[in-house]
């Protein structure tokens, strides 16, 4: 029997090439070997999004799911759904919170980091934020998934999920499989600022769904080797992020670019033009599919409705099993 994959993504709107190379591409490939359940985690989004800003969540989900579909996530083979559409996860979260020591949650490094980023104290952050990994555990085990593709940053959460599962199974008898992380050899994609990981919040991204012209304009603003000031200065491709991006979008021109850059026969402007072309060329089929999908009214809603109903069928069974184990049924 095929194993089951679960993974979640926060609804961040249109995805960028870093999301694609880091996660989405891998999600697509896993469909060959696993029964996959992919979730837009809107409840998790509420740990950091509040008030007016929550009005964007629904359109962010739509944009993200269009990217999933255009990239090749197949809604027939896989289950695609929105976390809050299967509210059983919030019930399981509450049940799991009863077997999760608070100390485990306070020690999670991503929690400490978040608290710092939010300029808050541990006392002031929401109860929901502390429970973030418990909700994530509920996501995974509600579907009894055994395999969870994640980036390195999520490993502490997965470790905690396994601990919660072990503890539940120890107290109430074997109920859930221990989920295994599947580390995807995700290349670190640096954004156009040449310094930070590509991310929407830093506005240093190239969106998958951008037009060719938008792509050109953004790539032309990218930072290259800061020490290459005049056109005649030789560049250092090994410190240049545009060069790193060529590895993904112009693999056949790498040697030529390297030589041109180090010998100053290729200027940064031409170099970036070449990168924009490479990106546009690689993404052309994706963009074409996305336009077709966008034009079908109701498509995303229909996919998500169907996904939620298939997910809920599994969720209900698992939840009643957990409630029974815990003496509630
Ligand atoms: N926390 C994950 C992230 O920020 C998203 C997520 C939520 C997730 N639930 C999950 C990932 C379950 C894997 C499995 O990227």
GROMACS .gro file of C-alpha atoms and ligand atoms in nm:
model
  344
    1UNK     CA    1   0.000   0.000   0.000
    2UNK     CA    2   0.111   0.353  -0.075
    3UNK     CA    3   0.228   0.566   0.214
    4UNK     CA    4   0.050   0.887   0.287
    5UNK     CA    5   0.206   1.230   0.264
    6UNK     CA    6   0.071   1.534   0.440
    7UNK     CA    7   0.206   1.882   0.399
    8UNK     CA    8   0.080   2.230   0.465
    9UNK     CA    9   0.157   2.573   0.333
   10UNK     CA   10   0.054   2.904   0.482
   11UNK     CA   11  -0.168   3.100   0.247
   12UNK     CA   12   0.079   3.361   0.131
   13UNK     CA   13  -0.081   3.452  -0.202
   14UNK     CA   14   0.107   3.410  -0.527
   15UNK     CA   15   0.407   3.185  -0.485
   16UNK     CA   16   0.757   3.277  -0.599
   17UNK     CA   17   1.040   3.083  -0.755
   18UNK     CA   18   1.187   3.011  -0.411
   19UNK     CA   19   0.862   2.841  -0.304
   20UNK     CA   20   0.863   2.645  -0.627
   21UNK     CA   21   1.220   2.518  -0.611
   22UNK     CA   22   1.203   2.466  -0.235
   23UNK     CA   23   0.870   2.293  -0.187
   24UNK     CA   24   0.613   2.292  -0.462
   25UNK     CA   25   0.824   2.108  -0.719
   26UNK     CA   26   0.874   1.840  -0.462
   27UNK     CA   27   0.504   1.819  -0.378
   28UNK     CA   28   0.434   1.756  -0.743
   29UNK     CA   29   0.691   1.475  -0.764
   30UNK     CA   30   0.569   1.299  -0.447
   31UNK     CA   31   0.234   1.233  -0.611
   32UNK     CA   32   0.397   0.951  -0.807
   33UNK     CA   33   0.479   0.750  -0.498
   34UNK     CA   34   0.236   0.854  -0.229
   35UNK     CA   35  -0.122   0.935  -0.168
   36UNK     CA   36  -0.080   1.306  -0.098
   37UNK     CA   37  -0.282   1.542   0.117
   38UNK     CA   38  -0.195   1.909   0.069
   39UNK     CA   39  -0.342   2.176   0.289
   40UNK     CA   40  -0.365   2.555   0.285
   41UNK     CA   41  -0.325   2.623   0.656
   42UNK     CA   42  -0.548   2.924   0.715
   43UNK     CA   43  -0.589   2.860   1.088
   44UNK     CA   44  -0.211   2.863   1.129
   45UNK     CA   45  -0.211   3.197   0.948
   46UNK     CA   46  -0.417   3.341   1.235
   47UNK     CA   47  -0.123   3.292   1.470
   48UNK     CA   48   0.041   3.593   1.305
   49UNK     CA   49  -0.229   3.767   1.097
   50UNK     CA   50  -0.491   3.969   1.279
   51UNK     CA   51  -0.778   4.211   1.225
   52UNK     CA   52  -0.812   4.380   0.884
   53UNK     CA   53  -0.530   4.173   0.738
   54UNK     CA   54  -0.735   3.853   0.772
   55UNK     CA   55  -0.954   3.980   0.486
   56UNK     CA   56  -0.674   3.884   0.249
   57UNK     CA   57  -0.662   3.520   0.357
   58UNK     CA   58  -0.930   3.395   0.121
   59UNK     CA   59  -0.787   3.556  -0.190
   60UNK     CA   60  -0.436   3.449  -0.085
   61UNK     CA   61  -0.561   3.089  -0.071
   62UNK     CA   62  -0.710   3.118  -0.419
   63UNK     CA   63  -0.390   3.257  -0.569
   64UNK     CA   64  -0.178   2.993  -0.399
   65UNK     CA   65  -0.402   2.706  -0.503
   66UNK     CA   66  -0.396   2.829  -0.865
   67UNK     CA   67  -0.016   2.805  -0.843
   68UNK     CA   68  -0.041   2.453  -0.701
   69UNK     CA   69  -0.265   2.342  -0.984
   70UNK     CA   70  -0.061   2.512  -1.256
   71UNK     CA   71   0.254   2.348  -1.119
   72UNK     CA   72   0.098   2.004  -1.156
   73UNK     CA   73  -0.067   1.916  -0.828
   74UNK     CA   74  -0.342   1.687  -0.951
   75UNK     CA   75  -0.667   1.732  -0.759
   76UNK     CA   76  -0.787   1.393  -0.873
   77UNK     CA   77  -0.495   1.195  -0.740
   78UNK     CA   78  -0.420   1.415  -0.439
   79UNK     CA   79  -0.640   1.579  -0.179
   80UNK     CA   80  -0.615   1.960  -0.180
   81UNK     CA   81  -0.807   2.144   0.085
   82UNK     CA   82  -0.825   2.438   0.322
   83UNK     CA   83  -0.749   2.362   0.686
   84UNK     CA   84  -1.055   2.536   0.833
   85UNK     CA   85  -1.289   2.354   0.595
   86UNK     CA   86  -1.226   2.040   0.798
   87UNK     CA   87  -1.278   2.176   1.152
   88UNK     CA   88  -1.214   1.832   1.305
   89UNK     CA   89  -0.849   1.939   1.316
   90UNK     CA   90  -0.929   2.196   1.581
   91UNK     CA   91  -1.097   1.936   1.799
   92UNK     CA   92  -0.801   1.702   1.767
   93UNK     CA   93  -0.575   1.996   1.850
   94UNK     CA   94  -0.760   2.043   2.178
   95UNK     CA   95  -0.735   1.674   2.262
   96UNK     CA   96  -0.361   1.666   2.184
   97UNK     CA   97  -0.308   1.976   2.397
   98UNK     CA   98  -0.407   1.761   2.698
   99UNK     CA   99  -0.106   1.533   2.651
  100UNK     CA  100   0.147   1.801   2.554
  101UNK     CA  101   0.362   1.943   2.835
  102UNK     CA  102   0.387   2.319   2.815
  103UNK     CA  103   0.763   2.297   2.863
  104UNK     CA  104   0.801   2.115   2.531
  105UNK     CA  105   0.627   2.401   2.350
  106UNK     CA  106   0.817   2.679   2.521
  107UNK     CA  107   1.146   2.514   2.427
  108UNK     CA  108   1.076   2.500   2.052
  109UNK     CA  109   1.341   2.722   1.890
  110UNK     CA  110   1.099   2.856   1.628
  111UNK     CA  111   0.870   2.970   1.908
  112UNK     CA  112   1.144   3.166   2.081
  113UNK     CA  113   1.242   3.319   1.750
  114UNK     CA  114   0.884   3.422   1.668
  115UNK     CA  115   0.844   3.586   2.005
  116UNK     CA  116   1.158   3.786   1.935
  117UNK     CA  117   1.045   3.879   1.583
  118UNK     CA  118   0.712   4.000   1.715
  119UNK     CA  119   0.887   4.212   1.977
  120UNK     CA  120   0.676   4.048   2.242
  121UNK     CA  121   0.744   3.866   2.565
  122UNK     CA  122   0.653   3.503   2.615
  123UNK     CA  123   0.383   3.617   2.854
  124UNK     CA  124   0.221   3.843   2.596
  125UNK     CA  125   0.203   3.617   2.290
  126UNK     CA  126  -0.117   3.431   2.221
  127UNK     CA  127  -0.193   3.087   2.350
  128UNK     CA  128  -0.252   2.991   1.986
  129UNK     CA  129   0.102   3.077   1.887
  130UNK     CA  130   0.245   2.858   2.164
  131UNK     CA  131   0.024   2.577   2.036
  132UNK     CA  132   0.133   2.618   1.672
  133UNK     CA  133   0.318   2.283   1.666
  134UNK     CA  134   0.027   2.106   1.834
  135UNK     CA  135  -0.204   2.222   1.557
  136UNK     CA  136   0.056   2.108   1.306
  137UNK     CA  137   0.066   1.766   1.474
  138UNK     CA  138  -0.312   1.748   1.453
  139UNK     CA  139  -0.294   1.832   1.081
  140UNK     CA  140  -0.062   1.543   1.014
  141UNK     CA  141  -0.204   1.270   1.233
  142UNK     CA  142  -0.569   1.343   1.157
  143UNK     CA  143  -0.486   1.182   0.822
  144UNK     CA  144  -0.249   0.929   0.978
  145UNK     CA  145   0.018   1.052   0.740
  146UNK     CA  146   0.352   0.875   0.775
  147UNK     CA  147   0.561   1.108   0.562
  148UNK     CA  148   0.589   1.485   0.586
  149UNK     CA  149   0.792   1.677   0.330
  150UNK     CA  150   0.929   1.987   0.501
  151UNK     CA  151   1.219   2.224   0.488
  152UNK     CA  152   1.489   2.220   0.751
  153UNK     CA  153   1.321   2.504   0.942
  154UNK     CA  154   1.028   2.276   1.023
  155UNK     CA  155   1.232   1.990   1.172
  156UNK     CA  156   1.185   2.100   1.534
  157UNK     CA  157   0.809   2.095   1.476
  158UNK     CA  158   0.824   1.746   1.333
  159UNK     CA  159   1.032   1.624   1.624
  160UNK     CA  160   0.769   1.759   1.859
  161UNK     CA  161   0.492   1.597   1.656
  162UNK     CA  162   0.665   1.263   1.700
  163UNK     CA  163   0.698   1.320   2.072
  164UNK     CA  164   0.330   1.406   2.107
  165UNK     CA  165   0.237   1.094   1.909
  166UNK     CA  166   0.460   0.872   2.122
  167UNK     CA  167   0.310   1.013   2.435
  168UNK     CA  168  -0.047   0.973   2.314
  169UNK     CA  169   0.019   0.617   2.202
  170UNK     CA  170   0.189   0.538   2.533
  171UNK     CA  171  -0.100   0.667   2.742
  172UNK     CA  172  -0.395   0.556   2.529
  173UNK     CA  173  -0.258   0.269   2.324
  174UNK     CA  174  -0.121   0.264   1.969
  175UNK     CA  175  -0.341   0.497   1.767
  176UNK     CA  176  -0.128   0.717   1.542
  177UNK     CA  177   0.176   0.642   1.326
  178UNK     CA  178   0.487   0.848   1.405
  179UNK     CA  179   0.527   1.089   1.116
  180UNK     CA  180   0.866   1.093   0.948
  181UNK     CA  181   1.005   1.413   0.802
  182UNK     CA  182   1.115   1.390   0.443
  183UNK     CA  183   1.384   1.649   0.401
  184UNK     CA  184   1.371   1.787   0.055
  185UNK     CA  185   1.707   1.888  -0.081
  186UNK     CA  186   1.575   2.239  -0.105
  187UNK     CA  187   1.827   2.479  -0.252
  188UNK     CA  188   1.847   2.801  -0.056
  189UNK     CA  189   1.709   3.061  -0.293
  190UNK     CA  190   1.829   3.411  -0.218
  191UNK     CA  191   1.606   3.699  -0.320
  192UNK     CA  192   1.680   3.982  -0.560
  193UNK     CA  193   1.836   4.185  -0.279
  194UNK     CA  194   2.122   3.935  -0.298
  195UNK     CA  195   2.120   3.891   0.079
  196UNK     CA  196   1.810   3.732   0.226
  197UNK     CA  197   1.614   3.421   0.156
  198UNK     CA  198   1.360   3.494  -0.116
  199UNK     CA  199   1.037   3.593   0.053
  200UNK     CA  200   0.727   3.792  -0.015
  201UNK     CA  201   0.754   3.983   0.311
  202UNK     CA  202   1.094   4.120   0.206
  203UNK     CA  203   0.966   4.205  -0.142
  204UNK     CA  204   1.270   4.044  -0.303
  205UNK     CA  205   1.084   3.774  -0.494
  206UNK     CA  206   1.002   3.677  -0.851
  207UNK     CA  207   0.645   3.550  -0.864
  208UNK     CA  208   0.575   3.239  -1.065
  209UNK     CA  209   0.267   3.408  -1.207
  210UNK     CA  210   0.439   3.736  -1.297
  211UNK     CA  211   0.418   3.846  -1.660
  212UNK     CA  212   0.731   3.833  -1.872
  213UNK     CA  213   0.762   4.210  -1.854
  214UNK     CA  214   0.724   4.218  -1.473
  215UNK     CA  215   0.985   3.945  -1.449
  216UNK     CA  216   1.228   4.147  -1.661
  217UNK     CA  217   1.171   4.462  -1.458
  218UNK     CA  218   1.226   4.288  -1.128
  219UNK     CA  219   1.529   4.092  -1.234
  220UNK     CA  220   1.690   4.410  -1.371
  221UNK     CA  221   1.678   4.549  -1.016
  222UNK     CA  222   1.863   4.252  -0.873
  223UNK     CA  223   2.187   4.305  -0.685
  224UNK     CA  224   2.500   4.147  -0.829
  225UNK     CA  225   2.858   4.147  -0.701
  226UNK     CA  226   2.876   4.472  -0.498
  227UNK     CA  227   3.247   4.508  -0.578
  228UNK     CA  228   3.186   4.514  -0.951
  229UNK     CA  229   3.134   4.885  -0.999
  230UNK     CA  230   3.249   4.962  -1.352
  231UNK     CA  231   3.151   4.758  -1.652
  232UNK     CA  232   3.521   4.676  -1.702
  233UNK     CA  233   3.569   4.537  -1.349
  234UNK     CA  234   3.587   4.158  -1.343
  235UNK     CA  235   3.300   4.011  -1.140
  236UNK     CA  236   3.294   3.733  -0.881
  237UNK     CA  237   3.016   3.492  -0.977
  238UNK     CA  238   3.071   3.294  -0.657
  239UNK     CA  239   2.933   3.584  -0.452
  240UNK     CA  240   2.670   3.689  -0.708
  241UNK     CA  241   2.312   3.581  -0.656
  242UNK     CA  242   2.223   3.635  -1.020
  243UNK     CA  243   2.483   3.372  -1.100
  244UNK     CA  244   2.327   3.132  -0.843
  245UNK     CA  245   1.991   3.179  -1.010
  246UNK     CA  246   2.142   3.095  -1.350
  247UNK     CA  247   2.216   2.751  -1.203
  248UNK     CA  248   1.843   2.688  -1.193
  249UNK     CA  249   1.725   2.875  -1.500
  250UNK     CA  250   2.019   2.869  -1.742
  251UNK     CA  251   2.211   2.554  -1.650
  252UNK     CA  252   2.344   2.517  -2.004
  253UNK     CA  253   2.494   2.868  -2.008
  254UNK     CA  254   2.670   2.853  -1.672
  255UNK     CA  255   3.027   2.817  -1.796
  256UNK     CA  256   2.978   3.090  -2.052
  257UNK     CA  257   2.838   3.330  -1.790
  258UNK     CA  258   3.114   3.246  -1.545
  259UNK     CA  259   3.381   3.321  -1.797
  260UNK     CA  260   3.213   3.636  -1.927
  261UNK     CA  261   3.167   3.770  -1.576
  262UNK     CA  262   3.518   3.697  -1.450
  263UNK     CA  263   3.674   3.837  -1.769
  264UNK     CA  264   3.442   4.136  -1.778
  265UNK     CA  265   3.325   4.055  -2.129
  266UNK     CA  266   2.971   4.013  -1.996
  267UNK     CA  267   2.820   4.306  -1.807
  268UNK     CA  268   2.570   4.277  -1.522
  269UNK     CA  269   2.293   4.432  -1.729
  270UNK     CA  270   2.323   4.173  -2.008
  271UNK     CA  271   2.369   3.905  -1.747
  272UNK     CA  272   2.040   3.996  -1.582
  273UNK     CA  273   1.864   4.018  -1.915
  274UNK     CA  274   1.979   3.663  -1.977
  275UNK     CA  275   1.849   3.549  -1.639
  276UNK     CA  276   1.509   3.709  -1.698
  277UNK     CA  277   1.491   3.530  -2.031
  278UNK     CA  278   1.582   3.199  -1.868
  279UNK     CA  279   1.314   3.241  -1.603
  280UNK     CA  280   1.052   3.345  -1.857
  281UNK     CA  281   1.137   3.053  -2.076
  282UNK     CA  282   1.131   2.798  -1.792
  283UNK     CA  283   0.801   2.930  -1.657
  284UNK     CA  284   0.619   2.973  -1.989
  285UNK     CA  285   0.429   2.641  -1.970
  286UNK     CA  286   0.339   2.704  -1.605
  287UNK     CA  287   0.210   3.053  -1.686
  288UNK     CA  288   0.010   2.932  -1.979
  289UNK     CA  289  -0.159   2.664  -1.766
  290UNK     CA  290  -0.225   2.914  -1.492
  291UNK     CA  291  -0.401   3.150  -1.733
  292UNK     CA  292  -0.621   2.865  -1.851
  293UNK     CA  293  -0.708   2.770  -1.493
  294UNK     CA  294  -0.780   3.130  -1.394
  295UNK     CA  295  -1.028   3.157  -1.677
  296UNK     CA  296  -1.245   2.875  -1.544
  297UNK     CA  297  -1.495   3.027  -1.304
  298UNK     CA  298  -1.551   2.830  -0.987
  299UNK     CA  299  -1.269   2.586  -1.054
  300UNK     CA  300  -1.066   2.654  -0.740
  301UNK     CA  301  -1.377   2.650  -0.520
  302UNK     CA  302  -1.485   2.321  -0.670
  303UNK     CA  303  -1.141   2.161  -0.622
  304UNK     CA  304  -1.132   2.277  -0.261
  305UNK     CA  305  -1.487   2.164  -0.189
  306UNK     CA  306  -1.415   1.820  -0.323
  307UNK     CA  307  -1.083   1.805  -0.136
  308UNK     CA  308  -1.245   1.905   0.192
  309UNK     CA  309  -1.513   1.641   0.159
  310UNK     CA  310  -1.257   1.366   0.090
  311UNK     CA  311  -1.037   1.491   0.374
  312UNK     CA  312  -1.328   1.507   0.614
  313UNK     CA  313  -1.420   1.147   0.554
  314UNK     CA  314  -1.078   1.040   0.684
  315UNK     CA  315  -1.078   1.305   0.957
  316UNK     CA  316  -1.407   1.196   1.111
  317UNK     CA  317  -1.291   0.838   1.149
  318UNK     CA  318  -0.963   0.934   1.313
  319UNK     CA  319  -1.129   1.181   1.545
  320UNK     CA  320  -1.388   0.937   1.673
  321UNK     CA  321  -1.112   0.684   1.731
  322UNK     CA  322  -0.915   0.938   1.936
  323UNK     CA  323  -1.224   1.039   2.133
  324UNK     CA  324  -1.301   0.678   2.207
  325UNK     CA  325  -0.946   0.618   2.328
  326UNK     CA  326  -0.970   0.916   2.556
  327UNK     CA  327  -1.292   0.800   2.715
  328UNK     CA  328  -1.517   1.053   2.547
  329UNK     CA  329  -1.717   0.802   2.343
  330LIG     N1  330   0.432   2.518   0.967
  330LIG     C1  331   0.445   2.493   0.826
  330LIG     C2  332   0.521   2.611   0.762
  330LIG     O1  333   0.518   2.721   0.814
  330LIG     C3  334   0.311   2.476   0.759
  330LIG     C4  335   0.238   2.358   0.812
  330LIG     C5  336   0.124   2.358   0.886
  330LIG     C6  337   0.272   2.221   0.791
  330LIG     N2  338   0.085   2.232   0.912
  330LIG     C7  339   0.173   2.144   0.857
  330LIG     C8  340   0.377   2.157   0.724
  330LIG     C9  341   0.179   2.005   0.857
  330LIG    C10  342   0.382   2.018   0.725
  330LIG    C11  343   0.283   1.943   0.793
  330LIG     O2  344   0.580   2.593   0.658
   0.00000   0.00000   0.00000
